[in-house]
Amino acid sequence: MKKNFVTIFVTMMMFSVLFLLNSTDAVAKQQSPKLSANKVTLNVGAKKTLKVKKSKKNAKISWKSNKPKIATVSKNGTISAKSSGNAIIKVTVKQKGKKFVLKCKVKVKKATEIPTSPLPVPSGTEKKNTLFDTFSSKGVSKIYYWINDNSYTVTDQNKISAILSYMSLLEVEKTDNPQVMGGFSMVFSLSDQSPVSIGLLSDKFDINGQYYTIKNSDLDITTVIKLFLGI
């Protein structure tokens, strides 16, 4: 009887130790630093900033690209796509005497060539609205857009100018909010005023919540803008 009790006690202790080890390992994994993305696809000229999650305040973080000719990375984790190809961003996190190595695979695609003239939307090439004059004069330094909750940055002034020129050729009229979910969103970052939010539907767009219907084009404006952005 005593022998059986000892056997049962030892077995229970072994299970307890194993449970504690597994629990400790699970907690450690939950508390380990992680990257905001493990895979990124960018067009040449685009940028994306990675974040290290669950790192300590005094953690030392270093960033390195294995192929800087394809993609570089800043000390703040901003990836800049340089040329088409594949690269790996390696992130080293040192905290509390431990070292963690994180990696993000980067695929850089050749950007779609920007048309030298506006696409065949409007009849003629005369300006049809002045909605974007302010943006042109103030200077749009960046355009941000989102795909599947991932944010992307475009700083190519050729692309930005092409989009502004195209939008100014559209004949528009004010309309009520169509109450339609979805669409494509982007933000113009201006040099000396607050960012401007632009939402696109197939035949409508809004500027900071004011909607406009396009009257002189049968093309889907979302498709056109994505072409200019090289998506």
JSON list of C-alpha atoms in Angstrom, two decimals:
[
{"chain": "A", "resi": 1, "resn": "MET", "atom": "CA", "xyz": [0.00, 0.00, 0.00]},
{"chain": "A", "resi": 2, "resn": "LYS", "atom": "CA", "xyz": [2.80, 2.38, 0.98]},
{"chain": "A", "resi": 3, "resn": "LYS", "atom": "CA", "xyz": [4.65, 1.52, -2.23]},
{"chain": "A", "resi": 4, "resn": "ASN", "atom": "CA", "xyz": [1.59, 2.34, -4.35]},
{"chain": "A", "resi": 5, "resn": "PHE", "atom": "CA", "xyz": [1.16, 5.64, -2.55]},
{"chain": "A", "resi": 6, "resn": "VAL", "atom": "CA", "xyz": [4.78, 6.60, -3.25]},
{"chain": "A", "resi": 7, "resn": "THR", "atom": "CA", "xyz": [4.36, 5.69, -6.92]},
{"chain": "A", "resi": 8, "resn": "ILE", "atom": "CA", "xyz": [1.20, 7.77, -7.23]},
{"chain": "A", "resi": 9, "resn": "PHE", "atom": "CA", "xyz": [2.83, 10.71, -5.40]},
{"chain": "A", "resi": 10, "resn": "VAL", "atom": "CA", "xyz": [5.92, 10.66, -7.64]},
{"chain": "A", "resi": 11, "resn": "THR", "atom": "CA", "xyz": [3.75, 10.44, -10.77]},
{"chain": "A", "resi": 12, "resn": "MET", "atom": "CA", "xyz": [1.67, 13.41, -9.64]},
{"chain": "A", "resi": 13, "resn": "MET", "atom": "CA", "xyz": [4.81, 15.43, -8.90]},
{"chain": "A", "resi": 14, "resn": "MET", "atom": "CA", "xyz": [6.19, 14.67, -12.38]},
{"chain": "A", "resi": 15, "resn": "PHE", "atom": "CA", "xyz": [2.97, 15.84, -14.02]},
{"chain": "A", "resi": 16, "resn": "SER", "atom": "CA", "xyz": [3.00, 18.98, -11.88]},
{"chain": "A", "resi": 17, "resn": "VAL", "atom": "CA", "xyz": [6.57, 19.80, -12.92]},
{"chain": "A", "resi": 18, "resn": "LEU", "atom": "CA", "xyz": [5.76, 19.20, -16.59]},
{"chain": "A", "resi": 19, "resn": "PHE", "atom": "CA", "xyz": [2.67, 21.41, -16.32]},
{"chain": "A", "resi": 20, "resn": "LEU", "atom": "CA", "xyz": [4.67, 24.22, -14.72]},
{"chain": "A", "resi": 21, "resn": "LEU", "atom": "CA", "xyz": [7.39, 23.98, -17.37]},
{"chain": "A", "resi": 22, "resn": "ASN", "atom": "CA", "xyz": [4.85, 24.10, -20.19]},
{"chain": "A", "resi": 23, "resn": "SER", "atom": "CA", "xyz": [3.01, 26.99, -18.55]},
{"chain": "A", "resi": 24, "resn": "THR", "atom": "CA", "xyz": [6.26, 28.93, -18.08]},
{"chain": "A", "resi": 25, "resn": "ASP", "atom": "CA", "xyz": [7.22, 28.28, -21.70]},
{"chain": "A", "resi": 26, "resn": "ALA", "atom": "CA", "xyz": [3.80, 29.46, -22.93]},
{"chain": "A", "resi": 27, "resn": "VAL", "atom": "CA", "xyz": [4.00, 32.64, -20.85]},
{"chain": "A", "resi": 28, "resn": "ALA", "atom": "CA", "xyz": [7.52, 33.30, -22.13]},
{"chain": "A", "resi": 29, "resn": "LYS", "atom": "CA", "xyz": [6.34, 32.96, -25.72]},
{"chain": "A", "resi": 30, "resn": "GLN", "atom": "CA", "xyz": [3.46, 35.36, -25.09]},
{"chain": "A", "resi": 31, "resn": "GLN", "atom": "CA", "xyz": [5.88, 37.92, -23.62]},
{"chain": "A", "resi": 32, "resn": "SER", "atom": "CA", "xyz": [8.53, 37.55, -26.34]},
{"chain": "A", "resi": 33, "resn": "PRO", "atom": "CA", "xyz": [8.95, 40.42, -28.82]},
{"chain": "A", "resi": 34, "resn": "LYS", "atom": "CA", "xyz": [7.17, 40.06, -32.16]},
{"chain": "A", "resi": 35, "resn": "LEU", "atom": "CA", "xyz": [7.14, 41.97, -35.43]},
{"chain": "A", "resi": 36, "resn": "SER", "atom": "CA", "xyz": [4.00, 43.69, -36.68]},
{"chain": "A", "resi": 37, "resn": "ALA", "atom": "CA", "xyz": [4.43, 41.76, -39.96]},
{"chain": "A", "resi": 38, "resn": "ASN", "atom": "CA", "xyz": [6.47, 38.73, -41.02]},
{"chain": "A", "resi": 39, "resn": "LYS", "atom": "CA", "xyz": [5.91, 39.21, -44.76]},
{"chain": "A", "resi": 40, "resn": "VAL", "atom": "CA", "xyz": [5.69, 42.46, -46.74]},
{"chain": "A", "resi": 41, "resn": "THR", "atom": "CA", "xyz": [5.14, 43.14, -50.44]},
{"chain": "A", "resi": 42, "resn": "LEU", "atom": "CA", "xyz": [6.05, 46.59, -51.75]},
{"chain": "A", "resi": 43, "resn": "ASN", "atom": "CA", "xyz": [6.33, 48.32, -55.07]},
{"chain": "A", "resi": 44, "resn": "VAL", "atom": "CA", "xyz": [9.61, 50.02, -55.95]},
{"chain": "A", "resi": 45, "resn": "GLY", "atom": "CA", "xyz": [9.66, 53.44, -54.27]},
{"chain": "A", "resi": 46, "resn": "ALA", "atom": "CA", "xyz": [7.14, 52.51, -51.57]},
{"chain": "A", "resi": 47, "resn": "LYS", "atom": "CA", "xyz": [7.79, 52.45, -47.82]},
{"chain": "A", "resi": 48, "resn": "LYS", "atom": "CA", "xyz": [6.40, 50.56, -44.84]},
{"chain": "A", "resi": 49, "resn": "THR", "atom": "CA", "xyz": [7.24, 50.84, -41.16]},
{"chain": "A", "resi": 50, "resn": "LEU", "atom": "CA", "xyz": [7.53, 47.71, -39.03]},
{"chain": "A", "resi": 51, "resn": "LYS", "atom": "CA", "xyz": [6.92, 47.77, -35.30]},
{"chain": "A", "resi": 52, "resn": "VAL", "atom": "CA", "xyz": [8.34, 45.54, -32.60]},
{"chain": "A", "resi": 53, "resn": "LYS", "atom": "CA", "xyz": [5.55, 44.46, -30.28]},
{"chain": "A", "resi": 54, "resn": "LYS", "atom": "CA", "xyz": [5.93, 43.43, -26.64]},
{"chain": "A", "resi": 55, "resn": "SER", "atom": "CA", "xyz": [9.43, 44.83, -26.27]},
{"chain": "A", "resi": 56, "resn": "LYS", "atom": "CA", "xyz": [10.57, 46.45, -23.02]},
{"chain": "A", "resi": 57, "resn": "LYS", "atom": "CA", "xyz": [11.12, 50.21, -22.74]},
{"chain": "A", "resi": 58, "resn": "ASN", "atom": "CA", "xyz": [14.88, 49.82, -22.30]},
{"chain": "A", "resi": 59, "resn": "ALA", "atom": "CA", "xyz": [15.23, 47.19, -25.04]},
{"chain": "A", "resi": 60, "resn": "LYS", "atom": "CA", "xyz": [18.02, 47.68, -27.59]},
{"chain": "A", "resi": 61, "resn": "ILE", "atom": "CA", "xyz": [16.68, 47.13, -31.10]},
{"chain": "A", "resi": 62, "resn": "SER", "atom": "CA", "xyz": [18.79, 46.99, -34.26]},
{"chain": "A", "resi": 63, "resn": "TRP", "atom": "CA", "xyz": [17.61, 46.61, -37.86]},
{"chain": "A", "resi": 64, "resn": "LYS", "atom": "CA", "xyz": [19.48, 45.17, -40.84]},
{"chain": "A", "resi": 65, "resn": "SER", "atom": "CA", "xyz": [18.67, 44.22, -44.43]},
{"chain": "A", "resi": 66, "resn": "ASN", "atom": "CA", "xyz": [20.49, 41.32, -46.07]},
{"chain": "A", "resi": 67, "resn": "LYS", "atom": "CA", "xyz": [20.06, 42.99, -49.49]},
{"chain": "A", "resi": 68, "resn": "PRO", "atom": "CA", "xyz": [20.11, 46.79, -49.16]},
{"chain": "A", "resi": 69, "resn": "LYS", "atom": "CA", "xyz": [20.12, 47.17, -52.95]},
{"chain": "A", "resi": 70, "resn": "ILE", "atom": "CA", "xyz": [16.61, 45.69, -52.93]},
{"chain": "A", "resi": 71, "resn": "ALA", "atom": "CA", "xyz": [15.27, 47.02, -49.62]},
{"chain": "A", "resi": 72, "resn": "THR", "atom": "CA", "xyz": [16.82, 49.16, -46.92]},
{"chain": "A", "resi": 73, "resn": "VAL", "atom": "CA", "xyz": [15.60, 49.62, -43.37]},
{"chain": "A", "resi": 74, "resn": "SER", "atom": "CA", "xyz": [16.06, 52.60, -41.06]},
{"chain": "A", "resi": 75, "resn": "LYS", "atom": "CA", "xyz": [16.86, 52.53, -37.34]},
{"chain": "A", "resi": 76, "resn": "ASN", "atom": "CA", "xyz": [13.14, 53.14, -36.75]},
{"chain": "A", "resi": 77, "resn": "GLY", "atom": "CA", "xyz": [12.07, 50.11, -38.80]},
{"chain": "A", "resi": 78, "resn": "THR", "atom": "CA", "xyz": [10.99, 51.89, -41.99]},
{"chain": "A", "resi": 79, "resn": "ILE", "atom": "CA", "xyz": [11.54, 49.69, -45.04]},
{"chain": "A", "resi": 80, "resn": "SER", "atom": "CA", "xyz": [12.29, 51.47, -48.34]},
{"chain": "A", "resi": 81, "resn": "ALA", "atom": "CA", "xyz": [11.83, 49.44, -51.52]},
{"chain": "A", "resi": 82, "resn": "LYS", "atom": "CA", "xyz": [14.73, 50.12, -53.91]},
{"chain": "A", "resi": 83, "resn": "SER", "atom": "CA", "xyz": [14.55, 47.54, -56.69]},
{"chain": "A", "resi": 84, "resn": "SER", "atom": "CA", "xyz": [12.61, 44.39, -57.55]},
{"chain": "A", "resi": 85, "resn": "GLY", "atom": "CA", "xyz": [13.60, 41.19, -55.77]},
{"chain": "A", "resi": 86, "resn": "ASN", "atom": "CA", "xyz": [13.47, 39.55, -52.36]},
{"chain": "A", "resi": 87, "resn": "ALA", "atom": "CA", "xyz": [15.17, 40.59, -49.13]},
{"chain": "A", "resi": 88, "resn": "ILE", "atom": "CA", "xyz": [15.04, 39.73, -45.45]},
{"chain": "A", "resi": 89, "resn": "ILE", "atom": "CA", "xyz": [14.90, 42.31, -42.69]},
{"chain": "A", "resi": 90, "resn": "LYS", "atom": "CA", "xyz": [16.60, 41.04, -39.55]},
{"chain": "A", "resi": 91, "resn": "VAL", "atom": "CA", "xyz": [15.68, 42.61, -36.23]},
{"chain": "A", "resi": 92, "resn": "THR", "atom": "CA", "xyz": [17.74, 41.97, -33.10]},
{"chain": "A", "resi": 93, "resn": "VAL", "atom": "CA", "xyz": [16.10, 42.75, -29.76]},
{"chain": "A", "resi": 94, "resn": "LYS", "atom": "CA", "xyz": [18.17, 42.68, -26.56]},
{"chain": "A", "resi": 95, "resn": "GLN", "atom": "CA", "xyz": [16.36, 43.02, -23.26]},
{"chain": "A", "resi": 96, "resn": "LYS", "atom": "CA", "xyz": [16.78, 41.72, -19.72]},
{"chain": "A", "resi": 97, "resn": "GLY", "atom": "CA", "xyz": [19.91, 39.79, -20.67]},
{"chain": "A", "resi": 98, "resn": "LYS", "atom": "CA", "xyz": [18.15, 37.93, -23.48]},
{"chain": "A", "resi": 99, "resn": "LYS", "atom": "CA", "xyz": [18.55, 38.19, -27.23]},
{"chain": "A", "resi": 100, "resn": "PHE", "atom": "CA", "xyz": [15.70, 37.75, -29.71]},
{"chain": "A", "resi": 101, "resn": "VAL", "atom": "CA", "xyz": [16.14, 37.61, -33.49]},
{"chain": "A", "resi": 102, "resn": "LEU", "atom": "CA", "xyz": [13.09, 38.40, -35.62]},
{"chain": "A", "resi": 103, "resn": "LYS", "atom": "CA", "xyz": [12.81, 38.30, -39.40]},
{"chain": "A", "resi": 104, "resn": "CYS", "atom": "CA", "xyz": [10.52, 39.78, -42.03]},
{"chain": "A", "resi": 105, "resn": "LYS", "atom": "CA", "xyz": [10.51, 38.63, -45.65]},
{"chain": "A", "resi": 106, "resn": "VAL", "atom": "CA", "xyz": [10.26, 41.50, -48.12]},
{"chain": "A", "resi": 107, "resn": "LYS", "atom": "CA", "xyz": [9.18, 41.13, -51.73]},
{"chain": "A", "resi": 108, "resn": "VAL", "atom": "CA", "xyz": [9.71, 44.19, -53.92]},
{"chain": "A", "resi": 109, "resn": "LYS", "atom": "CA", "xyz": [7.83, 44.43, -57.21]},
{"chain": "A", "resi": 110, "resn": "LYS", "atom": "CA", "xyz": [8.54, 46.73, -60.10]},
{"chain": "A", "resi": 111, "resn": "ALA", "atom": "CA", "xyz": [6.07, 49.59, -59.95]},
{"chain": "A", "resi": 112, "resn": "THR", "atom": "CA", "xyz": [3.61, 50.02, -62.78]},
{"chain": "A", "resi": 113, "resn": "GLU", "atom": "CA", "xyz": [4.85, 52.64, -65.18]},
{"chain": "A", "resi": 114, "resn": "ILE", "atom": "CA", "xyz": [3.02, 55.94, -64.76]},
{"chain": "A", "resi": 115, "resn": "PRO", "atom": "CA", "xyz": [1.22, 57.04, -67.93]},
{"chain": "A", "resi": 116, "resn": "THR", "atom": "CA", "xyz": [2.70, 60.22, -69.41]},
{"chain": "A", "resi": 117, "resn": "SER", "atom": "CA", "xyz": [-0.80, 61.53, -70.18]},
{"chain": "A", "resi": 118, "resn": "PRO", "atom": "CA", "xyz": [-4.11, 61.18, -68.32]},
{"chain": "A", "resi": 119, "resn": "LEU", "atom": "CA", "xyz": [-6.10, 58.03, -68.93]},
{"chain": "A", "resi": 120, "resn": "PRO", "atom": "CA", "xyz": [-9.11, 58.40, -71.23]},
{"chain": "A", "resi": 121, "resn": "VAL", "atom": "CA", "xyz": [-11.52, 59.64, -68.64]},
{"chain": "A", "resi": 122, "resn": "PRO", "atom": "CA", "xyz": [-12.64, 63.04, -69.57]},
{"chain": "A", "resi": 123, "resn": "SER", "atom": "CA", "xyz": [-13.24, 64.45, -72.97]},
{"chain": "A", "resi": 124, "resn": "GLY", "atom": "CA", "xyz": [-10.42, 66.92, -73.53]},
{"chain": "A", "resi": 125, "resn": "THR", "atom": "CA", "xyz": [-7.64, 67.83, -71.15]},
{"chain": "A", "resi": 126, "resn": "GLU", "atom": "CA", "xyz": [-9.06, 70.99, -69.57]},
{"chain": "A", "resi": 127, "resn": "LYS", "atom": "CA", "xyz": [-9.42, 71.19, -65.83]},
{"chain": "A", "resi": 128, "resn": "LYS", "atom": "CA", "xyz": [-12.99, 70.42, -64.75]},
{"chain": "A", "resi": 129, "resn": "ASN", "atom": "CA", "xyz": [-12.81, 71.18, -61.02]},
{"chain": "A", "resi": 130, "resn": "THR", "atom": "CA", "xyz": [-10.67, 73.12, -58.55]},
{"chain": "A", "resi": 131, "resn": "LEU", "atom": "CA", "xyz": [-11.03, 70.75, -55.62]},
{"chain": "A", "resi": 132, "resn": "PHE", "atom": "CA", "xyz": [-7.38, 69.72, -55.78]},
{"chain": "A", "resi": 133, "resn": "ASP", "atom": "CA", "xyz": [-5.81, 73.10, -56.48]},
{"chain": "A", "resi": 134, "resn": "THR", "atom": "CA", "xyz": [-5.13, 73.67, -52.79]},
{"chain": "A", "resi": 135, "resn": "PHE", "atom": "CA", "xyz": [-3.34, 70.34, -52.52]},
{"chain": "A", "resi": 136, "resn": "SER", "atom": "CA", "xyz": [-1.18, 71.12, -55.54]},
{"chain": "A", "resi": 137, "resn": "SER", "atom": "CA", "xyz": [-0.19, 74.55, -54.20]},
{"chain": "A", "resi": 138, "resn": "LYS", "atom": "CA", "xyz": [0.40, 73.39, -50.62]},
{"chain": "A", "resi": 139, "resn": "GLY", "atom": "CA", "xyz": [2.36, 70.38, -51.80]},
{"chain": "A", "resi": 140, "resn": "VAL", "atom": "CA", "xyz": [1.44, 66.76, -51.10]},
{"chain": "A", "resi": 141, "resn": "SER", "atom": "CA", "xyz": [4.57, 65.19, -49.65]},
{"chain": "A", "resi": 142, "resn": "LYS", "atom": "CA", "xyz": [3.16, 61.69, -49.15]},
{"chain": "A", "resi": 143, "resn": "ILE", "atom": "CA", "xyz": [0.14, 59.54, -49.90]},
{"chain": "A", "resi": 144, "resn": "TYR", "atom": "CA", "xyz": [-0.84, 56.82, -47.45]},
{"chain": "A", "resi": 145, "resn": "TYR", "atom": "CA", "xyz": [-3.16, 53.97, -48.37]},
{"chain": "A", "resi": 146, "resn": "TRP", "atom": "CA", "xyz": [-4.25, 50.67, -46.85]},
{"chain": "A", "resi": 147, "resn": "ILE", "atom": "CA", "xyz": [-4.66, 47.14, -48.19]},
{"chain": "A", "resi": 148, "resn": "ASN", "atom": "CA", "xyz": [-5.81, 44.34, -45.86]},
{"chain": "A", "resi": 149, "resn": "ASP", "atom": "CA", "xyz": [-5.07, 46.52, -42.80]},
{"chain": "A", "resi": 150, "resn": "ASN", "atom": "CA", "xyz": [-1.48, 47.08, -43.94]},
{"chain": "A", "resi": 151, "resn": "SER", "atom": "CA", "xyz": [-0.47, 50.70, -44.51]},
{"chain": "A", "resi": 152, "resn": "TYR", "atom": "CA", "xyz": [1.73, 51.83, -47.40]},
{"chain": "A", "resi": 153, "resn": "THR", "atom": "CA", "xyz": [3.45, 55.12, -48.17]},
{"chain": "A", "resi": 154, "resn": "VAL", "atom": "CA", "xyz": [4.08, 56.70, -51.56]},
{"chain": "A", "resi": 155, "resn": "THR", "atom": "CA", "xyz": [6.50, 59.62, -51.85]},
{"chain": "A", "resi": 156, "resn": "ASP", "atom": "CA", "xyz": [7.12, 59.50, -55.61]},
{"chain": "A", "resi": 157, "resn": "GLN", "atom": "CA", "xyz": [6.19, 63.00, -56.78]},
{"chain": "A", "resi": 158, "resn": "ASN", "atom": "CA", "xyz": [5.52, 61.76, -60.32]},
{"chain": "A", "resi": 159, "resn": "LYS", "atom": "CA", "xyz": [2.79, 59.48, -59.02]},
{"chain": "A", "resi": 160, "resn": "ILE", "atom": "CA", "xyz": [1.38, 62.15, -56.72]},
{"chain": "A", "resi": 161, "resn": "SER", "atom": "CA", "xyz": [1.29, 64.76, -59.51]},
{"chain": "A", "resi": 162, "resn": "ALA", "atom": "CA", "xyz": [-0.34, 62.26, -61.89]},
{"chain": "A", "resi": 163, "resn": "ILE", "atom": "CA", "xyz": [-3.12, 61.57, -59.39]},
{"chain": "A", "resi": 164, "resn": "LEU", "atom": "CA", "xyz": [-3.77, 65.27, -58.69]},
{"chain": "A", "resi": 165, "resn": "SER", "atom": "CA", "xyz": [-3.82, 66.08, -62.41]},
{"chain": "A", "resi": 166, "resn": "TYR", "atom": "CA", "xyz": [-6.17, 63.21, -63.14]},
{"chain": "A", "resi": 167, "resn": "MET", "atom": "CA", "xyz": [-8.58, 64.15, -60.35]},
{"chain": "A", "resi": 168, "resn": "SER", "atom": "CA", "xyz": [-8.75, 67.75, -61.57]},
{"chain": "A", "resi": 169, "resn": "LEU", "atom": "CA", "xyz": [-9.99, 66.54, -64.98]},
{"chain": "A", "resi": 170, "resn": "LEU", "atom": "CA", "xyz": [-13.12, 65.01, -63.48]},
{"chain": "A", "resi": 171, "resn": "GLU", "atom": "CA", "xyz": [-16.40, 66.86, -63.80]},
{"chain": "A", "resi": 172, "resn": "VAL", "atom": "CA", "xyz": [-18.13, 66.46, -60.45]},
{"chain": "A", "resi": 173, "resn": "GLU", "atom": "CA", "xyz": [-21.14, 67.56, -58.44]},
{"chain": "A", "resi": 174, "resn": "LYS", "atom": "CA", "xyz": [-21.77, 67.41, -54.72]},
{"chain": "A", "resi": 175, "resn": "THR", "atom": "CA", "xyz": [-23.86, 64.52, -53.50]},
{"chain": "A", "resi": 176, "resn": "ASP", "atom": "CA", "xyz": [-25.09, 63.03, -50.24]},
{"chain": "A", "resi": 177, "resn": "ASN", "atom": "CA", "xyz": [-23.27, 60.25, -48.46]},
{"chain": "A", "resi": 178, "resn": "PRO", "atom": "CA", "xyz": [-24.20, 57.09, -50.45]},
{"chain": "A", "resi": 179, "resn": "GLN", "atom": "CA", "xyz": [-24.04, 55.04, -47.24]},
{"chain": "A", "resi": 180, "resn": "VAL", "atom": "CA", "xyz": [-21.99, 52.35, -48.96]},
{"chain": "A", "resi": 181, "resn": "MET", "atom": "CA", "xyz": [-19.43, 50.34, -47.02]},
{"chain": "A", "resi": 182, "resn": "GLY", "atom": "CA", "xyz": [-15.97, 49.53, -48.36]},
{"chain": "A", "resi": 183, "resn": "GLY", "atom": "CA", "xyz": [-14.11, 51.37, -51.08]},
{"chain": "A", "resi": 184, "resn": "PHE", "atom": "CA", "xyz": [-10.48, 52.44, -51.24]},
{"chain": "A", "resi": 185, "resn": "SER", "atom": "CA", "xyz": [-9.05, 55.02, -48.84]},
{"chain": "A", "resi": 186, "resn": "MET", "atom": "CA", "xyz": [-5.95, 57.16, -48.97]},
{"chain": "A", "resi": 187, "resn": "VAL", "atom": "CA", "xyz": [-4.60, 60.17, -47.07]},
{"chain": "A", "resi": 188, "resn": "PHE", "atom": "CA", "xyz": [-2.79, 63.17, -48.53]},
{"chain": "A", "resi": 189, "resn": "SER", "atom": "CA", "xyz": [-0.06, 64.45, -46.22]},
{"chain": "A", "resi": 190, "resn": "LEU", "atom": "CA", "xyz": [0.27, 68.21, -46.79]},
{"chain": "A", "resi": 191, "resn": "SER", "atom": "CA", "xyz": [3.25, 70.35, -45.88]},
{"chain": "A", "resi": 192, "resn": "ASP", "atom": "CA", "xyz": [1.48, 72.99, -43.79]},
{"chain": "A", "resi": 193, "resn": "GLN", "atom": "CA", "xyz": [-1.97, 71.75, -42.82]},
{"chain": "A", "resi": 194, "resn": "SER", "atom": "CA", "xyz": [-3.77, 68.70, -41.48]},
{"chain": "A", "resi": 195, "resn": "PRO", "atom": "CA", "xyz": [-3.81, 65.50, -43.58]},
{"chain": "A", "resi": 196, "resn": "VAL", "atom": "CA", "xyz": [-6.71, 65.14, -46.01]},
{"chain": "A", "resi": 197, "resn": "SER", "atom": "CA", "xyz": [-8.69, 61.89, -46.21]},
{"chain": "A", "resi": 198, "resn": "ILE", "atom": "CA", "xyz": [-9.83, 60.73, -49.65]},
{"chain": "A", "resi": 199, "resn": "GLY", "atom": "CA", "xyz": [-12.30, 57.88, -50.09]},
{"chain": "A", "resi": 200, "resn": "LEU", "atom": "CA", "xyz": [-12.96, 56.30, -53.47]},
{"chain": "A", "resi": 201, "resn": "LEU", "atom": "CA", "xyz": [-15.97, 54.38, -54.79]},
{"chain": "A", "resi": 202, "resn": "SER", "atom": "CA", "xyz": [-16.54, 53.33, -58.39]},
{"chain": "A", "resi": 203, "resn": "ASP", "atom": "CA", "xyz": [-18.11, 56.62, -59.58]},
{"chain": "A", "resi": 204, "resn": "LYS", "atom": "CA", "xyz": [-17.82, 58.77, -56.45]},
{"chain": "A", "resi": 205, "resn": "PHE", "atom": "CA", "xyz": [-15.19, 60.07, -54.08]},
{"chain": "A", "resi": 206, "resn": "ASP", "atom": "CA", "xyz": [-15.18, 62.05, -50.86]},
{"chain": "A", "resi": 207, "resn": "ILE", "atom": "CA", "xyz": [-12.82, 64.65, -49.44]},
{"chain": "A", "resi": 208, "resn": "ASN", "atom": "CA", "xyz": [-12.91, 64.69, -45.64]},
{"chain": "A", "resi": 209, "resn": "GLY", "atom": "CA", "xyz": [-16.50, 63.42, -45.73]},
{"chain": "A", "resi": 210, "resn": "GLN", "atom": "CA", "xyz": [-17.93, 65.58, -48.54]},
{"chain": "A", "resi": 211, "resn": "TYR", "atom": "CA", "xyz": [-19.01, 63.32, -51.41]},
{"chain": "A", "resi": 212, "resn": "TYR", "atom": "CA", "xyz": [-18.86, 64.06, -55.13]},
{"chain": "A", "resi": 213, "resn": "THR", "atom": "CA", "xyz": [-20.30, 62.16, -58.08]},
{"chain": "A", "resi": 214, "resn": "ILE", "atom": "CA", "xyz": [-18.21, 61.90, -61.25]},
{"chain": "A", "resi": 215, "resn": "LYS", "atom": "CA", "xyz": [-20.19, 62.94, -64.32]},
{"chain": "A", "resi": 216, "resn": "ASN", "atom": "CA", "xyz": [-17.79, 62.67, -67.26]},
{"chain": "A", "resi": 217, "resn": "SER", "atom": "CA", "xyz": [-16.19, 59.22, -66.90]},
{"chain": "A", "resi": 218, "resn": "ASP", "atom": "CA", "xyz": [-17.40, 55.63, -67.07]},
{"chain": "A", "resi": 219, "resn": "LEU", "atom": "CA", "xyz": [-14.14, 54.29, -65.68]},
{"chain": "A", "resi": 220, "resn": "ASP", "atom": "CA", "xyz": [-13.94, 52.98, -62.11]},
{"chain": "A", "resi": 221, "resn": "ILE", "atom": "CA", "xyz": [-11.95, 55.70, -60.33]},
{"chain": "A", "resi": 222, "resn": "THR", "atom": "CA", "xyz": [-10.58, 53.19, -57.80]},
{"chain": "A", "resi": 223, "resn": "THR", "atom": "CA", "xyz": [-9.05, 51.13, -60.63]},
{"chain": "A", "resi": 224, "resn": "VAL", "atom": "CA", "xyz": [-7.51, 54.24, -62.18]},
{"chain": "A", "resi": 225, "resn": "ILE", "atom": "CA", "xyz": [-5.95, 55.53, -58.95]},
{"chain": "A", "resi": 226, "resn": "LYS", "atom": "CA", "xyz": [-4.57, 52.09, -58.12]},
{"chain": "A", "resi": 227, "resn": "LEU", "atom": "CA", "xyz": [-2.93, 52.07, -61.55]},
{"chain": "A", "resi": 228, "resn": "PHE", "atom": "CA", "xyz": [-1.26, 55.39, -60.82]},
{"chain": "A", "resi": 229, "resn": "LEU", "atom": "CA", "xyz": [-0.11, 54.09, -57.42]},
{"chain": "A", "resi": 230, "resn": "GLY", "atom": "CA", "xyz": [1.27, 50.96, -59.08]},
{"chain": "A", "resi": 231, "resn": "ILE", "atom": "CA", "xyz": [-0.86, 48.55, -57.05]}
]
